[in-house]
Structure formats: structure tokens, C-alpha cells
Amino acid sequence: MARLQATWWQRKKYILHTVVLALPVWFIYQSLNPQFPALWQEQQAGEFKIAPMPLNEDAPYSHHNEYVKDFFIAFNQGDISNVRQAYLNIGQAPLPLTEFTKDEEGIMHGTSHGQHAHAIAPKTISADDKLWITIQTWQGKLHTLKWDIPSQFITQ
């Protein structure tokens, strides 16, 4: 049975169907081409040359009742197998190792090509805060590095 009058819905429903079919293509393209902020300045600690990179420019988020910010850590020099334990935190001072051992937050993990960490952070990052990396080697040496937080991450 043919419709003699085309309604608004009959004329426009194909546009809605086209948008619904195009959305998965858009989301797949975005997931295959992620955009990351630039690596921060590389620093030397013992045998290691390290450059952190935040995975986004968002504020810290709540993860298991603790605020964290995700980082990729590039070890550009040094053997990662010489690291016994390594941690990240954002704050005015590095957290002691005893504080890190209470939970899994802040622990660096990954492969020799790159490490990942949920850096323990305050709810809002201030200009006084720094990114701290604490590395303990199997020989017991403790290395601590700090980076200034770029202005786009400061919320106060």
C-alpha cells in the first residue's frame, strides 16, 4: 500500500540511519589514533634515563577510593630488570616506600618498552605539586626524581 503523503519522519529517517551507521566508524578511528600529550623532559637517575608522559590532560580521577593520574614512563637508558620496585606520586614530596606498599596504586608496571603507573595524586593539582618517581634497585639504591607539573594540569 503506497503512502500518498510523505511525512517529515518518512523524508528524514534515512539521515538518522546514516548517522547511526557512521558512529561505530568514528569511534573505531578515534580508538586506533589516540592523541597523547608530549613526553616531559628526560632526567637521569643512576643508570636510568626516564621521561614520563601523562596519558591525557584530565584532572586526577578516583580509583579504589584514591585519586590517581595515569602516566606512561619511557626508560630511554638503563636495564629495566635492575629495578626492584618503582613508584609514582604527585604531591609536594615523594611518598615513603612504606606508604606505597600498603596498596597497588602508584606501582610502575609494564615491559622493557614502557612502564605504566596510576600515580597517586591529590584531588586537585596545585602549582606547588610535583611529579615524583621513586626507584629502588636490587642492590638497594634509592633514586628519586621530580618534575614540575605543566600549567595545563594545575587546577587552582
N, CA, C and O of each residue as an XYZ file, in Angstrom:
624
protein
N       0.838     -1.166      0.000
C       0.000      0.000      0.000
C       0.890      1.239      0.000
O       1.693      1.424      0.914
N       0.760      2.052     -0.973
C       1.600      3.241     -1.116
C       1.066      4.380     -0.252
O      -0.139      4.576     -0.095
N       2.036      5.127      0.302
C       1.633      6.308      1.069
C       1.568      7.493      0.112
O       2.503      7.758     -0.643
N       0.484      8.169      0.160
C       0.301      9.287     -0.764
C       0.961     10.559     -0.270
O       1.340     11.410     -1.075
N       1.104     10.705      1.050
C       1.737     11.892      1.602
C       2.987     11.491      2.375
O       2.922     10.655      3.276
N       4.115     12.080      2.027
C       5.354     11.832      2.752
C       5.405     12.730      3.980
O       5.367     13.956      3.877
N       5.491     12.091      5.147
C       5.573     12.870      6.380
C       7.022     13.302      6.613
O       7.932     12.851      5.917
N       7.226     14.181      7.599
C       8.585     14.630      7.936
C       9.449     13.429      8.312
O      10.602     13.338      7.890
N       8.900     12.509      9.100
C       9.651     11.332      9.522
C      10.030     10.449      8.334
O      11.142      9.924      8.277
N       9.103     10.285      7.382
C       9.384      9.462      6.211
C      10.505     10.062      5.359
O      11.282      9.320      4.757
N      10.599     11.379      5.302
C      11.635     12.032      4.488
C      12.990     12.059      5.197
O      14.013     12.049      4.513
N      13.054     12.093      6.551
C      14.301     12.295      7.307
C      14.844     11.040      7.985
O      15.970     11.079      8.480
N      14.120      9.951      8.035
C      14.581      8.791      8.807
C      15.864      8.188      8.237
O      16.606      7.539      8.976
N      16.147      8.380      6.959
C      17.378      7.838      6.372
C      18.612      8.586      6.868
O      19.696      8.007      6.948
N      18.460      9.860      7.202
C      19.574     10.628      7.764
C      19.940     10.069      9.136
O      21.120      9.892      9.439
N      18.946      9.793      9.958
C      19.203      9.200     11.276
C      19.879      7.837     11.132
O      20.803      7.526     11.884
N      19.437      7.032     10.191
C      20.044      5.709      9.982
C      21.497      5.850      9.530
O      22.345      5.063      9.952
N      21.799      6.822      8.693
C      23.172      7.047      8.234
C      24.066      7.453      9.402
O      25.198      6.981      9.500
N      23.581      8.313     10.282
C      24.372      8.738     11.449
C      24.633      7.552     12.370
O      25.747      7.394     12.869
N      23.641      6.734     12.599
C      23.808      5.572     13.477
C      24.827      4.593     12.880
O      25.598      3.980     13.619
N      24.836      4.443     11.569
C      25.807      3.542     10.932
C      27.215      4.135     10.910
O      28.191      3.386     10.913
N      27.342      5.472     10.888
C      28.653      6.113     10.837
C      29.313      6.206     12.208
O      30.541      6.276     12.268
N      28.578      6.210     13.297
C      29.167      6.358     14.635
C      30.189      5.282     14.972
O      31.250      5.633     15.489
N      29.949      3.982     14.715
C      30.993      2.996     15.017
C      32.285      3.245     14.257
O      33.367      3.017     14.799
N      32.199      3.703     13.027
C      33.405      4.007     12.250
C      34.172      5.139     12.926
O      35.398      5.079     13.021
N      33.470      6.167     13.396
C      34.103      7.287     14.083
C      34.794      6.813     15.364
O      35.936      7.192     15.623
N      34.114      5.988     16.170
C      34.707      5.520     17.424
C      35.891      4.588     17.176
O      36.859      4.629     17.934
N      35.847      3.767     16.164
C      36.993      2.903     15.841
C      38.181      3.746     15.406
O      39.314      3.476     15.805
N      37.931      4.769     14.587
C      39.020      5.658     14.155
C      39.668      6.333     15.363
O      40.895      6.378     15.452
N      38.868      6.858     16.293
C      39.412      7.510     17.485
C      40.205      6.539     18.351
O      41.248      6.916     18.886
N      39.743      5.303     18.503
C      40.467      4.348     19.344
C      41.759      3.879     18.686
O      42.700      3.508     19.388
N      41.829      3.885     17.354
C      43.052      3.465     16.668
C      44.047      4.604     16.505
O      45.204      4.352     16.171
N      43.637      5.855     16.730
C      44.511      7.023     16.582
C      44.448      7.894     17.828
O      43.979      9.030     17.760
N      44.917      7.376     18.980
C      44.822      8.184     20.198
C      45.784      9.364     20.154
O      46.841      9.288     19.527
N      45.420     10.445     20.816
C      46.246     11.653     20.920
C      46.737     11.758     22.356
O      45.930     11.783     23.285
N      48.060     11.821     22.549
C      48.645     11.919     23.883
C      49.381     13.243     24.012
O      49.865     13.786     23.019
N      49.468     13.767     25.236
C      50.336     14.933     25.457
C      51.801     14.552     25.212
O      52.138     13.371     25.142
N      52.654     15.553     25.086
C      54.072     15.307     24.804
C      54.780     14.699     26.006
O      54.356     14.877     27.148
N      55.880     13.969     25.730
C      56.743     13.465     26.803
C      57.328     14.651     27.559
O      57.637     15.684     26.966
N      57.478     14.496     28.865
C      58.118     15.538     29.660
C      59.625     15.386     29.538
O      60.116     14.395     28.996
N      60.358     16.373     30.044
C      61.819     16.404     29.946
C      62.432     15.131     30.545
O      62.054     14.693     31.631
N      63.374     14.558     29.819
C      64.063     13.354     30.272
C      65.036     13.705     31.399
O      65.705     14.737     31.343
N      65.117     12.846     32.425
C      66.057     13.054     33.527
C      66.825     11.776     33.800
O      66.373     10.678     33.475
N      68.009     11.939     34.412
C      68.911     10.815     34.711
C      68.854     10.502     36.199
O      68.920     11.401     37.037
N      68.729      9.205     36.521
C      68.806      8.728     37.907
C      69.620      7.449     37.882
O      69.128      6.397     37.472
N      70.897      7.544     38.333
C      71.756      6.373     38.265
C      71.947      5.950     36.824
O      72.325      6.762     35.979
N      71.691      4.694     36.539
C      71.853      4.193     35.164
C      70.639      4.479     34.279
O      70.677      4.208     33.079
N      69.573      5.019     34.848
C      68.306      5.165     34.122
C      68.107      6.590     33.604
O      68.366      7.561     34.315
N      67.648      6.700     32.367
C      67.158      7.963     31.814
C      65.666      7.785     31.612
O      65.227      6.888     30.893
N      64.888      8.650     32.255
C      63.446      8.445     32.340
C      62.719      9.686     31.832
O      63.116     10.816     32.115
N      61.640      9.451     31.072
C      60.771     10.542     30.609
C      59.328     10.113     30.832
O      58.875      9.141     30.227
N      58.590     10.828     31.697
C      57.172     10.489     31.894
C      56.287     11.196     30.863
O      56.663     12.217     30.288
N      55.103     10.623     30.649
C      54.114     11.238     29.767
C      52.721     10.957     30.333
O      52.338      9.795     30.467
N      51.960     12.001     30.667
C      50.582     11.738     31.108
C      49.773     11.197     29.930
O      50.022     11.562     28.781
N      48.819     10.339     30.214
C      48.029      9.747     29.135
C      46.912     10.652     28.652
O      46.334     10.412     27.592
N      46.593     11.716     29.435
C      45.611     12.709     28.991
C      45.830     13.970     29.806
O      46.675     13.999     30.702
N      45.081     14.997     29.503
C      45.199     16.261     30.226
C      44.069     16.449     31.230
O      43.828     17.566     31.690
N      43.380     15.374     31.572
C      42.285     15.439     32.530
C      42.819     15.534     33.955
O      43.986     15.239     34.213
N      41.960     15.943     34.866
C      42.299     16.002     36.288
C      42.400     14.576     36.846
O      41.895     13.640     36.226
N      43.047     14.396     38.009
C      43.074     13.063     38.628
C      41.663     12.520     38.845
O      40.718     13.279     39.059
N      41.539     11.212     38.787
C      40.238     10.570     38.959
C      40.296      9.588     40.127
O      41.370      9.135     40.522
N      39.129      9.270     40.669
C      39.045      8.365     41.813
C      39.159      6.923     41.339
O      38.418      6.481     40.460
N      40.107      6.194     41.942
C      40.344      4.795     41.602
C      40.556      4.051     42.913
O      41.562      4.270     43.588
N      39.633      3.183     43.282
C      39.697      2.452     44.545
C      39.851      3.398     45.728
O      40.707      3.199     46.590
N      39.008      4.434     45.759
C      38.956      5.411     46.855
C      40.240      6.217     47.012
O      40.523      6.720     48.099
N      41.016      6.346     45.948
C      42.217      7.172     45.979
C      42.308      7.885     44.632
O      42.013      7.297     43.591
N      42.718      9.158     44.657
C      42.829      9.898     43.400
C      44.151      9.546     42.728
O      45.202      9.525     43.370
N      44.084      9.269     41.422
C      45.266      8.884     40.648
C      45.234      9.584     39.296
O      44.186     10.031     38.829
N      46.415      9.667     38.680
C      46.543     10.163     37.312
C      47.447      9.179     36.580
O      48.493      8.785     37.095
N      47.036      8.781     35.369
C      47.761      7.752     34.622
C      48.944      8.343     33.854
O      48.841      9.403     33.237
N      50.076      7.620     33.909
C      51.291      8.032     33.222
C      51.901      6.851     32.485
O      51.801      5.704     32.919
N      52.541      7.163     31.346
C      53.439      6.250     30.652
C      54.838      6.725     30.985
O      55.108      7.925     30.946
N      55.737      5.800     31.316
C      57.109      6.152     31.667
C      58.042      5.454     30.696
O      58.071      4.225     30.627
N      58.805      6.239     29.944
C      59.762      5.692     28.983
C      61.127      5.598     29.653
O      61.666      6.601     30.120
N      61.682      4.398     29.699
C      63.046      4.197     30.170
C      63.945      4.235     28.938
O      64.080      3.238     28.229
N      64.560      5.393     28.687
C      65.360      5.573     27.477
C      66.781      5.068     27.637
O      67.497      4.917     26.647
N      67.198      4.805     28.856
C      68.525      4.245     29.109
C      68.454      3.450     30.401
O      67.730      3.824     31.324
N      69.196      2.362     30.472
C      69.219      1.540     31.667
C      68.417      0.263     31.476
O      67.484      0.202     30.675
N      68.806     -0.754     32.235
C      68.147     -2.058     32.138
C      67.004     -2.117     33.140
O      67.223     -2.050     34.349
N      65.800     -2.242     32.634
C      64.610     -2.244     33.495
C      64.623     -3.425     34.467
O      63.977     -3.365     35.513
N      65.346     -4.493     34.137
C      65.382     -5.651     35.040
C      66.189     -5.352     36.309
O      66.138     -6.130     37.261
N      66.932     -4.235     36.339
C      67.656     -3.844     37.552
C      66.771     -3.095     38.551
O      67.218     -2.761     39.649
N      65.526     -2.833     38.174
C      64.592     -2.132     39.067
C      63.868     -3.158     39.930
O      63.206     -4.061     39.418
N      64.004     -3.008     41.249
C      63.282     -3.890     42.177
C      61.848     -3.432     42.331
O      60.915     -4.231     42.245
N      61.673     -2.112     42.566
C      60.343     -1.527     42.674
C      60.443     -0.046     42.324
O      61.450      0.611     42.587
N      59.374      0.455     41.728
C      59.345      1.864     41.337
C      57.925      2.378     41.478
O      56.957      1.675     41.186
N      57.820      3.635     41.937
C      56.514      4.215     42.242
C      56.430      5.644     41.734
O      57.446      6.317     41.558
N      55.213      6.094     41.502
C      54.930      7.473     41.105
C      53.928      8.085     42.060
O      52.986      7.427     42.503
N      54.143      9.357     42.373
C      53.118     10.116     43.087
C      53.216     11.575     42.705
O      54.269     12.052     42.281
N      52.114     12.277     42.857
C      52.060     13.718     42.643
C      51.782     14.342     43.998
O      50.846     13.951     44.695
N      52.600     15.311     44.362
C      52.438     15.973     45.651
C      53.600     16.901     45.910
O      54.408     17.171     45.022
N      53.678     17.392     47.150
C      54.756     18.313     47.492
C      56.037     17.594     47.871
O      57.099     18.215     47.919
N      55.958     16.270     48.146
C      57.145     15.482     48.488
C      56.909     14.039     48.035
O      55.762     13.614     47.892
N      57.996     13.280     47.809
C      57.797     11.873     47.449
C      57.274     11.090     48.644
O      57.677     11.336     49.781
N      56.383     10.154     48.385
C      55.875      9.308     49.470
C      56.943      8.283     49.847
O      57.691      7.827     48.982
N      57.021      7.916     51.124
C      57.979      6.876     51.517
C      57.548      5.510     50.974
O      56.366      5.278     50.716
N      58.516      4.618     50.805
C      58.217      3.288     50.255
C      57.207      2.539     51.117
O      56.408      1.762     50.594
N      57.230      2.761     52.430
C      56.277      2.071     53.301
C      54.843      2.479     52.989
O      53.919      1.683     53.155
N      54.654      3.720     52.536
C      53.309      4.184     52.163
C      52.834      3.504     50.884
O      51.658      3.166     50.755
N      53.757      3.305     49.934
C      53.391      2.679     48.668
C      53.039      1.200     48.831
O      52.186      0.681     48.112
N      53.688      0.532     49.764
C      53.489     -0.917     49.893
C      52.127     -1.278     50.475
O      51.770     -2.456     50.509
N      51.358     -0.287     50.936
C      50.042     -0.577     51.504
C      49.032     -0.992     50.439
O      48.095     -1.737     50.727
N      49.221     -0.511     49.202
C      48.233     -0.750     48.152
C      48.954     -0.833     46.814
O      50.168     -0.636     46.749
N      48.223     -1.122     45.757
C      48.839     -1.251     44.437
C      48.938      0.059     43.671
O      49.556      0.094     42.607
N      48.346      1.142     44.178
C      48.383      2.420     43.461
C      49.806      2.960     43.426
O      50.548      2.860     44.403
N      50.172      3.531     42.289
C      51.474      4.163     42.134
C      52.585      3.243     41.674
O      53.675      3.722     41.362
N      52.355      1.942     41.619
C      53.390      0.989     41.219
C      53.575      1.041     39.706
O      52.604      0.975     38.952
N      54.835      1.162     39.267
C      55.120      1.073     37.836
C      55.060     -0.382     37.422
O      55.553     -1.264     38.124
N      54.446     -0.622     36.264
C      54.366     -1.969     35.728
C      54.358     -1.885     34.207
O      53.963     -0.867     33.638
N      54.787     -2.939     33.560
C      54.803     -2.947     32.103
C      55.928     -3.790     31.559
O      56.293     -4.809     32.146
N      56.483     -3.365     30.431
C      57.541     -4.135     29.763
C      58.792     -3.279     29.648
O      58.836     -2.150     30.137
N      59.811     -3.834     28.993
C      61.040     -3.072     28.780
C      60.817     -1.913     27.806
O      61.635     -0.995     27.758
N      59.752     -1.934     27.045
C      59.461     -0.869     26.085
C      58.771      0.319     26.733
O      58.791      1.414     26.172
N      58.165      0.136     27.889
C      57.483      1.239     28.554
C      56.774      0.752     29.802
O      56.340     -0.397     29.890
N      56.670      1.642     30.749
C      56.016      1.336     32.011
C      54.767      2.195     32.133
O      54.657      3.248     31.504
N      53.832      1.735     32.948
C      52.588      2.435     33.189
C      52.401      2.539     34.696
O      52.820      1.651     35.439
N      51.778      3.610     35.146
C      51.500      3.746     36.576
C      50.284      4.620     36.785
O      50.048      5.568     36.036
N      49.512      4.296     37.812
C      48.444      5.150     38.306
C      49.075      5.971     39.429
O      49.085      5.537     40.581
N      49.597      7.143     39.108
C      50.295      7.965     40.095
C      49.312      8.469     41.140
O      48.276      9.043     40.803
N      49.640      8.252     42.404
C      48.810      8.765     43.488
C      48.860     10.287     43.439
O      49.941     10.873     43.367
N      47.701     10.923     43.478
C      47.637     12.374     43.296
C      46.602     12.968     44.242
O      45.711     12.262     44.715
N      46.717     14.264     44.519
C      45.627     14.925     45.250
C      44.437     15.109     44.318
O      44.564     14.940     43.105
N      43.277     15.454     44.881
C      42.066     15.622     44.062
C      42.264     16.733     43.028
O      41.829     16.601     41.884
N      42.920     17.825     43.430
C      43.256     18.908     42.503
C      44.757     19.150     42.593
O      45.326     19.143     43.684
N      45.386     19.361     41.465
C      46.836     19.572     41.415
C      47.103     21.066     41.529
O      46.528     21.867     40.791
N      47.982     21.435     42.461
C      48.319     22.841     42.662
C      49.695     23.136     42.076
O      50.416     22.222     41.674
N      50.050     24.408     42.030
C      51.342     24.820     41.471
C      52.511     24.331     42.317
O      53.625     24.211     41.808
N      52.281     24.044     43.608
C      53.351     23.557     44.489
C      53.625     22.068     44.300
O      54.663     21.579     44.747
N      52.730     21.344     43.654
C      52.896     19.891     43.489
C      53.914     19.576     42.393
O      54.128     20.358     41.467
N      54.522     18.424     42.532
C      55.498     17.912     41.557
C      55.162     16.446     41.287
O      54.471     15.797     42.072
N      55.665     15.940     40.161
C      55.591     14.501     39.894
C      56.861     13.874     40.444
O      57.962     14.308     40.103
N      56.726     12.869     41.284
C      57.854     12.207     41.918
C      57.931     10.757     41.438
O      56.921     10.055     41.402
N      59.119     10.320     41.075
C      59.365      8.915     40.756
C      60.400      8.398     41.739
O      61.483      8.970     41.871
N      60.071      7.334     42.415
C      60.978      6.703     43.372
C      61.320      5.321     42.841
O      60.431      4.502     42.608
N      62.616      5.060     42.647
C      63.079      3.779     42.105
C      64.027      3.137     43.104
O      64.957      3.782     43.589
N      63.793      1.876     43.408
C      64.716      1.100     44.234
C      65.282     -0.027     43.382
O      64.529     -0.787     42.773
N      66.614     -0.136     43.338
C      67.254     -1.205     42.563
C      67.405     -2.441     43.436
O      67.165     -2.401     44.643
N      67.809     -3.542     42.802
C      68.009     -4.798     43.549
C      69.188     -4.692     44.503
O      69.281     -5.477     45.448
N      70.097     -3.740     44.281
C      71.227     -3.522     45.196
C      70.831     -2.614     46.355
O      71.662     -2.331     47.218
N      69.585     -2.152     46.394
C      69.102     -1.327     47.493
C      69.262      0.167     47.278
O      68.890      0.956     48.147
N      69.817      0.577     46.124
C      69.961      2.018     45.856
C      68.586      2.620     45.618
O      67.728      2.030     44.961
N      68.403      3.812     46.173
C      67.135      4.516     46.037
C      67.360      5.773     45.202
O      68.198      6.606     45.547
N      66.611      5.914     44.102
C      66.687      7.089     43.236
C      65.340      7.790     43.277
O      64.292      7.155     43.169
N      65.381      9.107     43.434
C      64.150      9.896     43.427
C      64.315     11.038     42.428
O      65.302     11.773     42.460
N      63.340     11.170     41.549
C      63.332     12.250     40.556
C      62.049     13.050     40.703
O      61.034     12.537     41.175
N      62.106     14.322     40.292
C      60.890     15.138     40.334
C      60.793     15.966     39.068
O      61.798     16.358     38.476
N      59.546     16.224     38.665
C      59.248     17.081     37.523
C      58.242     18.132     37.963
O      57.329     17.846     38.737
N      58.417     19.349     37.465
C      57.381     20.378     37.666
C      56.157     19.991     36.851
O      56.272     19.415     35.769
N      54.990     20.312     37.382
C      53.743     19.999     36.685
C      53.450     21.136     35.698
O      53.401     22.295     36.108
N      53.258     20.837     34.424
C      52.915     21.896     33.456
C      51.598     22.582     33.827
O      50.736     21.989     34.475
N      51.460     23.827     33.408
C      50.325     24.660     33.837
C      48.962     24.104     33.408
O      47.967     24.352     34.088
N      48.892     23.361     32.304
C      47.580     22.856     31.875
C      47.024     21.796     32.816
O      45.837     21.478     32.735
N      47.846     21.236     33.711
C      47.372     20.227     34.657
C      47.013     20.830     36.011
O      46.415     20.156     36.850
N      47.371     22.090     36.228
C      47.115     22.744     37.513
C      45.708     23.315     37.491
O      45.327     24.024     36.560
N      44.936     22.997     38.535
C      43.536     23.405     38.554
C      43.272     24.554     39.506
O      42.158     25.078     39.513
N      44.231     24.969     40.304
C      43.999     26.077     41.237
C      44.594     27.347     40.690
O      44.504     28.395     41.328
